[in-house]
Short mmCIF file of C-alpha atoms and ligand atoms in Angstrom, two decimals:
data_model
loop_
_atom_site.label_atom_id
_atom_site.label_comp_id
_atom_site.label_asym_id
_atom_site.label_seq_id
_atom_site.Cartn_x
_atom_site.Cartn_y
_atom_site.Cartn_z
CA UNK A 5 0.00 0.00 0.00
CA UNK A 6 2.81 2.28 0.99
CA UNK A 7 4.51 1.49 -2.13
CA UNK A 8 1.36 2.35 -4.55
CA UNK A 9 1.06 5.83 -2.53
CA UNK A 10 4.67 6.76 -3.01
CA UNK A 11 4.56 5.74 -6.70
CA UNK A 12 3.53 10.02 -8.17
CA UNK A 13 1.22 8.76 -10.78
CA UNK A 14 -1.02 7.15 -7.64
CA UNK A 15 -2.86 10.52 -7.22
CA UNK A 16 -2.84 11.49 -11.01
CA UNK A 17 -4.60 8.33 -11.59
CA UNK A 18 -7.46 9.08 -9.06
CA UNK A 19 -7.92 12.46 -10.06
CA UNK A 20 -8.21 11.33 -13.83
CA UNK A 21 -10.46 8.47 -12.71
CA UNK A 22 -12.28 11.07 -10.99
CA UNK A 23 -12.56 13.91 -13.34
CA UNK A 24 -13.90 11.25 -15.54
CA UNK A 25 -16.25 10.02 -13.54
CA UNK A 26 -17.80 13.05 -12.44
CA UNK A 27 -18.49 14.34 -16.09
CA UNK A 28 -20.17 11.15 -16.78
CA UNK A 29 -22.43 11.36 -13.73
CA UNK A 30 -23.37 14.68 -14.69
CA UNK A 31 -24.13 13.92 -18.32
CA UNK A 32 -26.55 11.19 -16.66
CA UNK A 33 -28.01 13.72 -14.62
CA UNK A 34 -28.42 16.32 -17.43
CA UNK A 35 -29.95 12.97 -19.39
CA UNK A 36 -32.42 12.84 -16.90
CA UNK A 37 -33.37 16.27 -16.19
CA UNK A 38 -34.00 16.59 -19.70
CA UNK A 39 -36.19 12.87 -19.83
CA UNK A 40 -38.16 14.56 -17.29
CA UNK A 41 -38.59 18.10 -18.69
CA UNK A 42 -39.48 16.19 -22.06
CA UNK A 43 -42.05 14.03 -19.91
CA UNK A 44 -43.52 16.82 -17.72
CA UNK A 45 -44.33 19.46 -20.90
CA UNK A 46 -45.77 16.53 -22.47
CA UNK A 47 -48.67 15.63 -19.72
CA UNK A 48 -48.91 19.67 -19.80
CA UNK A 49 -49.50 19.80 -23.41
CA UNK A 50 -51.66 16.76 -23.32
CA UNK A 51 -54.30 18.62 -20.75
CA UNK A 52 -53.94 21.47 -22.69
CA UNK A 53 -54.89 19.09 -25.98
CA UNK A 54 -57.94 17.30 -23.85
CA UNK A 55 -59.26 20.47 -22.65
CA UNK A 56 -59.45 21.95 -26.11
CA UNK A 57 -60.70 19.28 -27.94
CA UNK A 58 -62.21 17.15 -25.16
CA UNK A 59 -60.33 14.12 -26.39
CA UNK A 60 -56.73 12.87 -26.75
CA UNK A 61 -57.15 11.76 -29.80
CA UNK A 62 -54.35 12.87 -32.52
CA UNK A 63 -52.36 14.33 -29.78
CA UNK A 64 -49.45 12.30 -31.23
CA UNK A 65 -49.82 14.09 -34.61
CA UNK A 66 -50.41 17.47 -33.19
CA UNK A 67 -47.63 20.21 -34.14
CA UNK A 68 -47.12 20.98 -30.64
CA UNK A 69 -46.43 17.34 -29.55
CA UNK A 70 -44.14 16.72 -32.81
CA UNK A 71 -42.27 20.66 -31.44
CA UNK A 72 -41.68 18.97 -27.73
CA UNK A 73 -40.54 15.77 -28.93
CA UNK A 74 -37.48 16.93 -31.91
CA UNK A 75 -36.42 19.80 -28.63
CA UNK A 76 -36.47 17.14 -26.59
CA UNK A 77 -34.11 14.61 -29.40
CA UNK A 78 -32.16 17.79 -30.11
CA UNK A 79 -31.15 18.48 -26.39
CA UNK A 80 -30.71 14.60 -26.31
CA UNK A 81 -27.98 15.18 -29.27
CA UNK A 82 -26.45 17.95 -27.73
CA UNK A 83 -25.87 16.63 -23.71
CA UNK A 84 -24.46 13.80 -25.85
CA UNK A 85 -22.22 15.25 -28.28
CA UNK A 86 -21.05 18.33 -26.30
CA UNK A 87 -20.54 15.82 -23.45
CA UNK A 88 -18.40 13.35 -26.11
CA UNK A 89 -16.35 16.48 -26.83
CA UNK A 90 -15.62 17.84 -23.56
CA UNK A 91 -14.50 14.11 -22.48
CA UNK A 92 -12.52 13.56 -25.74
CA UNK A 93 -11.08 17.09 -24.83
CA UNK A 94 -10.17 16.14 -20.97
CA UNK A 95 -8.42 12.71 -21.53
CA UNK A 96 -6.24 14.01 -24.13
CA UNK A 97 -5.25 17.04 -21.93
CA UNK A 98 -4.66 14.44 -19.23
CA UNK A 99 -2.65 12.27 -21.24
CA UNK A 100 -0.54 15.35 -21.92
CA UNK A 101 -0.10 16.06 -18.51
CA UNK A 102 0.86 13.01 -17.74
CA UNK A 103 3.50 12.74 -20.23
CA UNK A 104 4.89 15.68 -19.15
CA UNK A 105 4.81 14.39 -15.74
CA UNK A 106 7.06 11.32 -16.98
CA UNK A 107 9.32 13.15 -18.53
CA UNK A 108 10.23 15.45 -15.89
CA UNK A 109 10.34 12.40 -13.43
CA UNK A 110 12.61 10.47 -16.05
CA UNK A 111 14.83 13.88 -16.78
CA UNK A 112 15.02 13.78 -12.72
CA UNK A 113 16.37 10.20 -12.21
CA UNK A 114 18.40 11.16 -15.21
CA UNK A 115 19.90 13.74 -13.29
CA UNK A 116 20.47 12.07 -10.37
CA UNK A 117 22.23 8.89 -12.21
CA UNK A 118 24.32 12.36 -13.86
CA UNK A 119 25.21 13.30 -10.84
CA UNK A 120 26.71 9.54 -9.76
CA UNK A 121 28.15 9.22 -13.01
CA UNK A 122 30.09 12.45 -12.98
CA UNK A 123 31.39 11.56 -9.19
CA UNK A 124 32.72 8.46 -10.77
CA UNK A 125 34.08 9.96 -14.01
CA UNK A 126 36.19 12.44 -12.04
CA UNK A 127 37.24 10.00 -9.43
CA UNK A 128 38.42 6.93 -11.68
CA UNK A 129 41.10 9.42 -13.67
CA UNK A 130 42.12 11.00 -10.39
CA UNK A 131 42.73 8.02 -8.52
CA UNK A 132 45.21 6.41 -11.44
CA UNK A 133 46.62 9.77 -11.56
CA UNK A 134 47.67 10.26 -7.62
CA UNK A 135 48.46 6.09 -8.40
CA UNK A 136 50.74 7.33 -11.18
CA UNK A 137 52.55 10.24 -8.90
CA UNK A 138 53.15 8.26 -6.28
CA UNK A 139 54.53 5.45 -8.69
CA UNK A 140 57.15 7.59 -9.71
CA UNK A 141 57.89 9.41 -6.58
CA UNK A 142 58.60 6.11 -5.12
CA UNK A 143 60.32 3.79 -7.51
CA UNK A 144 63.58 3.91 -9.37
CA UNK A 145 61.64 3.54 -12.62
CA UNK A 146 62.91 2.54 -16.25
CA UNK A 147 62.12 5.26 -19.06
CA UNK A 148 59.86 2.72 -20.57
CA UNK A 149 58.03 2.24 -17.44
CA UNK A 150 57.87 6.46 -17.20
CA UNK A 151 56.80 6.87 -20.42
CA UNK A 152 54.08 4.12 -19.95
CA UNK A 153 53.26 6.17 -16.81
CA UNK A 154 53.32 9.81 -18.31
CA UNK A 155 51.20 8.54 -21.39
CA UNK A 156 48.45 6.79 -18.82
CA UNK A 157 48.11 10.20 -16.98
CA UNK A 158 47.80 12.28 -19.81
CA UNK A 159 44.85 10.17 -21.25
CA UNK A 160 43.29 10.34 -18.24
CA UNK A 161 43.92 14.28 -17.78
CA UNK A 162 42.60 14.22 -20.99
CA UNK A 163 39.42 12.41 -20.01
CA UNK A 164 39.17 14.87 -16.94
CA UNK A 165 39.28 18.00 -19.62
CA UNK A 166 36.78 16.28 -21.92
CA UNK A 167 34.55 15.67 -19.11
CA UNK A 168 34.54 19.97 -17.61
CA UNK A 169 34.46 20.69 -21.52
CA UNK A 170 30.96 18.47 -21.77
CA UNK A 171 29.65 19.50 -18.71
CA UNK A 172 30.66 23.16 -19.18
CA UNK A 173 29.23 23.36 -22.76
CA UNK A 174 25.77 21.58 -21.86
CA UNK A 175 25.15 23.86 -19.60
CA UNK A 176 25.80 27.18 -22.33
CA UNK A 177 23.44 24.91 -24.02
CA UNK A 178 20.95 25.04 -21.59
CA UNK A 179 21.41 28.82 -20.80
CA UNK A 180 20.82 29.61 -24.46
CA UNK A 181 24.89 31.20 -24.60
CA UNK A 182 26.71 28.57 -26.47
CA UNK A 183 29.31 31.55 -27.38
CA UNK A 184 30.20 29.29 -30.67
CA UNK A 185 32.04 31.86 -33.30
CA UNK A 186 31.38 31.36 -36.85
CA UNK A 187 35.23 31.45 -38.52
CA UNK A 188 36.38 30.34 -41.66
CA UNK A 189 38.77 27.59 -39.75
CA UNK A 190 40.83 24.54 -41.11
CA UNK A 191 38.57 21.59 -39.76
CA UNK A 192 41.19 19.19 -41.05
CA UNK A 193 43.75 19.98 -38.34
CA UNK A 194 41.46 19.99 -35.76
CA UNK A 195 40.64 16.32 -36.93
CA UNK A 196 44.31 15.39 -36.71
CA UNK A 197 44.86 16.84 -33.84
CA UNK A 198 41.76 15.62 -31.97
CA UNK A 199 42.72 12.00 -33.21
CA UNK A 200 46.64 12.39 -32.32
CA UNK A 201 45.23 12.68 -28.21
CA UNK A 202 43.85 9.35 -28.88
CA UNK A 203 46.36 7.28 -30.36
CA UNK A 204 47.81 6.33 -27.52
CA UNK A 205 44.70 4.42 -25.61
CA UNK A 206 44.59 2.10 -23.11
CA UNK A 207 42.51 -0.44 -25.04
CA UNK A 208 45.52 -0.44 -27.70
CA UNK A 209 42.86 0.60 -30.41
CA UNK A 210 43.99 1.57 -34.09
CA UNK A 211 42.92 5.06 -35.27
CA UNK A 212 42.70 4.96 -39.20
CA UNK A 213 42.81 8.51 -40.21
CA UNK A 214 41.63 9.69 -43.72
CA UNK A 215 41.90 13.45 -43.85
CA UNK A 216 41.69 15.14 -46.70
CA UNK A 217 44.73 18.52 -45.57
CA UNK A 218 43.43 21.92 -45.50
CA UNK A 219 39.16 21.72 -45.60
CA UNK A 220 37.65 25.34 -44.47
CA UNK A 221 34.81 25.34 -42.74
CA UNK A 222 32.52 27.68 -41.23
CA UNK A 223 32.48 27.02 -37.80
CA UNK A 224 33.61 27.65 -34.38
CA UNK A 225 37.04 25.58 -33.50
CA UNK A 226 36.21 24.62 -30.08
CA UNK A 227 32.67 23.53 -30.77
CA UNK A 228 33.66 21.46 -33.68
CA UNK A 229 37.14 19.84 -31.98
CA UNK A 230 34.37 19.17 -29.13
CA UNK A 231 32.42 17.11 -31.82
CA UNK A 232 35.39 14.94 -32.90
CA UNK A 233 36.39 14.33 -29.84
CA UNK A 234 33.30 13.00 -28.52
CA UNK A 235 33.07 10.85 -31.23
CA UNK A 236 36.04 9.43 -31.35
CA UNK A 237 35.99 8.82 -27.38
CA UNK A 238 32.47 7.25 -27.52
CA UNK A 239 33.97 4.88 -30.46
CA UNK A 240 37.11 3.98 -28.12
CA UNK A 241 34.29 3.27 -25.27
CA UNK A 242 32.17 1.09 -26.90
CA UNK A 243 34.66 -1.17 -28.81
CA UNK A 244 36.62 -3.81 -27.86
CA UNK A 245 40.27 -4.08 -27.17
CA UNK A 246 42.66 -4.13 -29.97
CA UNK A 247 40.02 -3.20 -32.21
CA UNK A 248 39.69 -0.49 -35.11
CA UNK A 249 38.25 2.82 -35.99
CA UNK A 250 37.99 4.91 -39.23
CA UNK A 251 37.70 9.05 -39.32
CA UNK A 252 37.39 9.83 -42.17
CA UNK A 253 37.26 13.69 -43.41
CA UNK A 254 36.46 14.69 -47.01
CA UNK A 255 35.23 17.58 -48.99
CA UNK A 256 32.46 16.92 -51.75
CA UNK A 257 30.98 19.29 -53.98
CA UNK A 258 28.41 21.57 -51.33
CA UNK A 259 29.79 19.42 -48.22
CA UNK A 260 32.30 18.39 -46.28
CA UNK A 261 31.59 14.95 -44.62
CA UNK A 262 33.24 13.83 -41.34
CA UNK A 263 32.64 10.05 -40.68
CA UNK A 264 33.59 8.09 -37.35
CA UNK A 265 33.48 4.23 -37.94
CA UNK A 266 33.91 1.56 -34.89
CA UNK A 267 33.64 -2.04 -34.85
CA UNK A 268 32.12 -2.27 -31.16
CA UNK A 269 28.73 -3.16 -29.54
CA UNK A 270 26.48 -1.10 -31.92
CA UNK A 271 23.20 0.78 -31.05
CA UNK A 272 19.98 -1.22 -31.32
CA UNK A 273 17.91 0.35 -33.85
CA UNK A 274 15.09 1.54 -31.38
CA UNK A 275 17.51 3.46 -29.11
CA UNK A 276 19.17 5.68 -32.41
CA UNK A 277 16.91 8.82 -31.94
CA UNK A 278 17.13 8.49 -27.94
CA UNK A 279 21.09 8.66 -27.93
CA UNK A 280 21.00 12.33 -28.67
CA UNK A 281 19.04 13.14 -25.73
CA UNK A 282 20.58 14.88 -22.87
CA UNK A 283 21.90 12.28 -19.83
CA UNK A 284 20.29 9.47 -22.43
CA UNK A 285 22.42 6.23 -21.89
CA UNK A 286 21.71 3.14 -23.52
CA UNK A 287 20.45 0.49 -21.18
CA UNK A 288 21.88 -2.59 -22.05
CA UNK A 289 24.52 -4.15 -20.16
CA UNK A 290 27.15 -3.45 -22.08
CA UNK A 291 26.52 0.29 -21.59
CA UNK A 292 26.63 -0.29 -18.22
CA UNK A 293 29.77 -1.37 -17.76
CA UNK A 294 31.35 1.73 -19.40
CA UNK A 295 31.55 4.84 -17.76
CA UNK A 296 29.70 8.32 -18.83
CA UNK A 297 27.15 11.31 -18.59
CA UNK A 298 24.90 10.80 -21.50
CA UNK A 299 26.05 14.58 -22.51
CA UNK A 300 28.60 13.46 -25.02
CA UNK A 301 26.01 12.78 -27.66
CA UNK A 302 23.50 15.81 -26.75
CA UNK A 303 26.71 18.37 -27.15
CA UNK A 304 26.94 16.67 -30.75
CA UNK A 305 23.76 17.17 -31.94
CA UNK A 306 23.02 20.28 -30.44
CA UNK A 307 26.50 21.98 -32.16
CA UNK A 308 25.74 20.13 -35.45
CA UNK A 309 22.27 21.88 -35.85
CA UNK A 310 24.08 25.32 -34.25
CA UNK A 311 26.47 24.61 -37.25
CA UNK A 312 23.71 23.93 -40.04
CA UNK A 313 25.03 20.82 -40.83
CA UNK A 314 23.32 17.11 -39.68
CA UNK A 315 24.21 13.81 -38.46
CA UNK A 316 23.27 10.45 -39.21
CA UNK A 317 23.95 7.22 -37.39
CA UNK A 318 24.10 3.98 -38.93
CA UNK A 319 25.23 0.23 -38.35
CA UNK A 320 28.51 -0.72 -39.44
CA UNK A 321 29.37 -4.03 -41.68
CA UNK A 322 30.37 -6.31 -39.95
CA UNK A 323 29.52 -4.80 -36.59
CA UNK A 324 29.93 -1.35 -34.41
CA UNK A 325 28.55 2.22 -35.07
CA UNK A 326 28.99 4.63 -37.88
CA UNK A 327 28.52 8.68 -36.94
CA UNK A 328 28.29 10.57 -40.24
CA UNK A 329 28.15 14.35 -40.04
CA UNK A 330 27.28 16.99 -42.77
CA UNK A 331 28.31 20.64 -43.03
CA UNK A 332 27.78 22.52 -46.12
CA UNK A 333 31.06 23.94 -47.71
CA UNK A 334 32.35 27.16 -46.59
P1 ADP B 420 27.99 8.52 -22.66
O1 ADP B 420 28.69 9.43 -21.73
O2 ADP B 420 27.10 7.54 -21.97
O3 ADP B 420 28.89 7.86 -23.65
P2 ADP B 420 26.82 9.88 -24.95
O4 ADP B 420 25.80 10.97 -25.00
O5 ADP B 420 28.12 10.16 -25.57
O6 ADP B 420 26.94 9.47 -23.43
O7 ADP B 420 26.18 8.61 -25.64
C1 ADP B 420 24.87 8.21 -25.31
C2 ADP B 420 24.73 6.71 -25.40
O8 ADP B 420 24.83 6.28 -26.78
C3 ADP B 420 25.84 5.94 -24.69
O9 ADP B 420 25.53 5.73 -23.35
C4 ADP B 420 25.90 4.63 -25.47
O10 ADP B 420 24.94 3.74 -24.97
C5 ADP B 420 25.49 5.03 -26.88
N1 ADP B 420 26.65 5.22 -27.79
C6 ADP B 420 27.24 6.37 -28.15
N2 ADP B 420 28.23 6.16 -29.03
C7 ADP B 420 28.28 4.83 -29.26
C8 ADP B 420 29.09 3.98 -30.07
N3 ADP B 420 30.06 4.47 -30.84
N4 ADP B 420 28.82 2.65 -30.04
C9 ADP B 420 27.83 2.15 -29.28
N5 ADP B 420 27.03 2.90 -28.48
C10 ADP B 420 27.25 4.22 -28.46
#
């Protein structure tokens, strides 16, 4: 019992169930006040009838009984249609409410897994740092052992910055100040130089970089570096180890297309529209067992349409995820 109270859509339910049954009861009411109108101007008419032509004979074909009986049909019609619309009208303004009402109580768990996830996205990165420091503060280590060391920490510095950059950016979002420039700027060494800071990853997967040198776009450089790198980050997450993934960046005619290819777990079909929404996270196990915010995606989306340009995602043969993105040629 305590359970089904606690649960909000308890007391939405009873005042729907409510608000429906009331109108009902009153369109029986209104029914019936009309039945009995109908039947009380009848007997009226009918003495009326007998007293003028001392019989009740042809009453039912008299013009006044046929003018009492079509008001009475007509207000039938009306209580019924009027009280069809105004029902018709109240559960689909309930069933609005209520989806609203889910989606702010789904944007709120959201927020509160966002909240656990972030905790745990700053912590894991800091930890092996401090791990790392103390590693070399300690030890008399080899250079390959340093290096090994010095590489780890700056992936995971890098992970930190990526994180503040998401986090920092959905919120401009949010406040309607994204502060994105529109420059003519040379997309294809932000590409390189987005991909570079992932070469060396901890799941030892291969970057295969196709840039075509020297593409201009219009666009804002850290909004569009913030693109790549979410995309190639998400492709490192969700593949497995030793693994491969294609950027590609080429100019066509009217567009320049930037494609990011993995070979990982792939996105069901039924969650490709939901990925884009902010803190959306697949729920499948694998998912799961990765770490992140749900933002990376959002931040995407949100700077490709602030760019004019539009992004598709696909399956990829044999397996994985394909992100292709659209801008149209400076
Ligand atoms: P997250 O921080 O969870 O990675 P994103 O907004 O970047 O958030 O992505 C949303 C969800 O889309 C992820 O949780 C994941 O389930 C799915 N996703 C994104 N990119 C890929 C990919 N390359 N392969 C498989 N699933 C992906």
């Amino acid at each position: 019992m305590k359970r089904i109270l606690s649960n909000p859509f308890t007391i939405f339910y009873i005042v729907f169930a409510y608000v429906i049954s009331f109108s009902v009861w009153w369109a029986i009411l209104l029914f019936n006040k009309n039945e009995t109108a109908y039947r009380e101007k009848l007997l009226l008419d009918k003495i009326q009838y007998v007293k003028e032509r001392g019989t009740e004979q042809g009453f039912a074909e008299s013009t006044q009984y046929k003018k009492n009986f079509s008001k009475y049909r007509r207000q039938k019609i009306m209580i019924v249609a009027e009280g069809a619309v105004f029902i018709t009208l109240l559960v689909i303004g309930l069933i609005q409410v209520r989806r609203v009402f889910a989606k702010e109580i789904a944007l709120a768990a959201m927020q509160r897994n966002f909240m656990l996830s972030v905790t745990h996205e700053l912590k894991s990165p800091l930890s092996a740092i401090k791990a790392s420091l103390q590693t070399f503060q300690k030890a008399n280590l080899d250079p390959e052992r340093k290096q090994r060391l010095i590489d780890n920490s700056m992936g995971d510095i890098q992970r930190l910055e990526n994180l503040v950059d998401n986090i920092l950016f959905a919120a401009k979002i949010d406040r309607g100040s994204h502060g994105l420039s529109s420059e003519l700027i040379n997309v294809s060494q932000i590409v390189e130089s987005a991909a570079k800071n992932f070469i060396n990853n901890k799941k030892n997967i291969k970057l295969i970089c196709n840039v075509e040198p020297d593409i201009i776009l219009k666009t804002d450089a850290l909004g569009f570096a913030s693109i790549v790198v979410n995309l190639i980050e998400n492709a490192i997450k969700y593949s497995p180890e030793n693994s491969e993934i294609d950027v590609v960046l080429k100019k066509g005619d009217e567009k320049v297309c930037l494609r990011v290819a993995d070979y990982g777990i792939g996105i069901p079909d039924h969650e490709k529209n939901k990925i884009f929404e902010k803190f959306y996270r697949v729920g499948n196990e694998e998912t799961r067992k990765t770490k992140g915010t749900g933002l990376g995606l959002y931040i995407v989306k949100r700077f490709v349409e602030l760019f004019g340009g539009r992004i598709m995602v696909k399956d990829n043969n044999p397996r994985g995820t394909v992100f292709e993105l659209e801008f149209k040629s400076a």
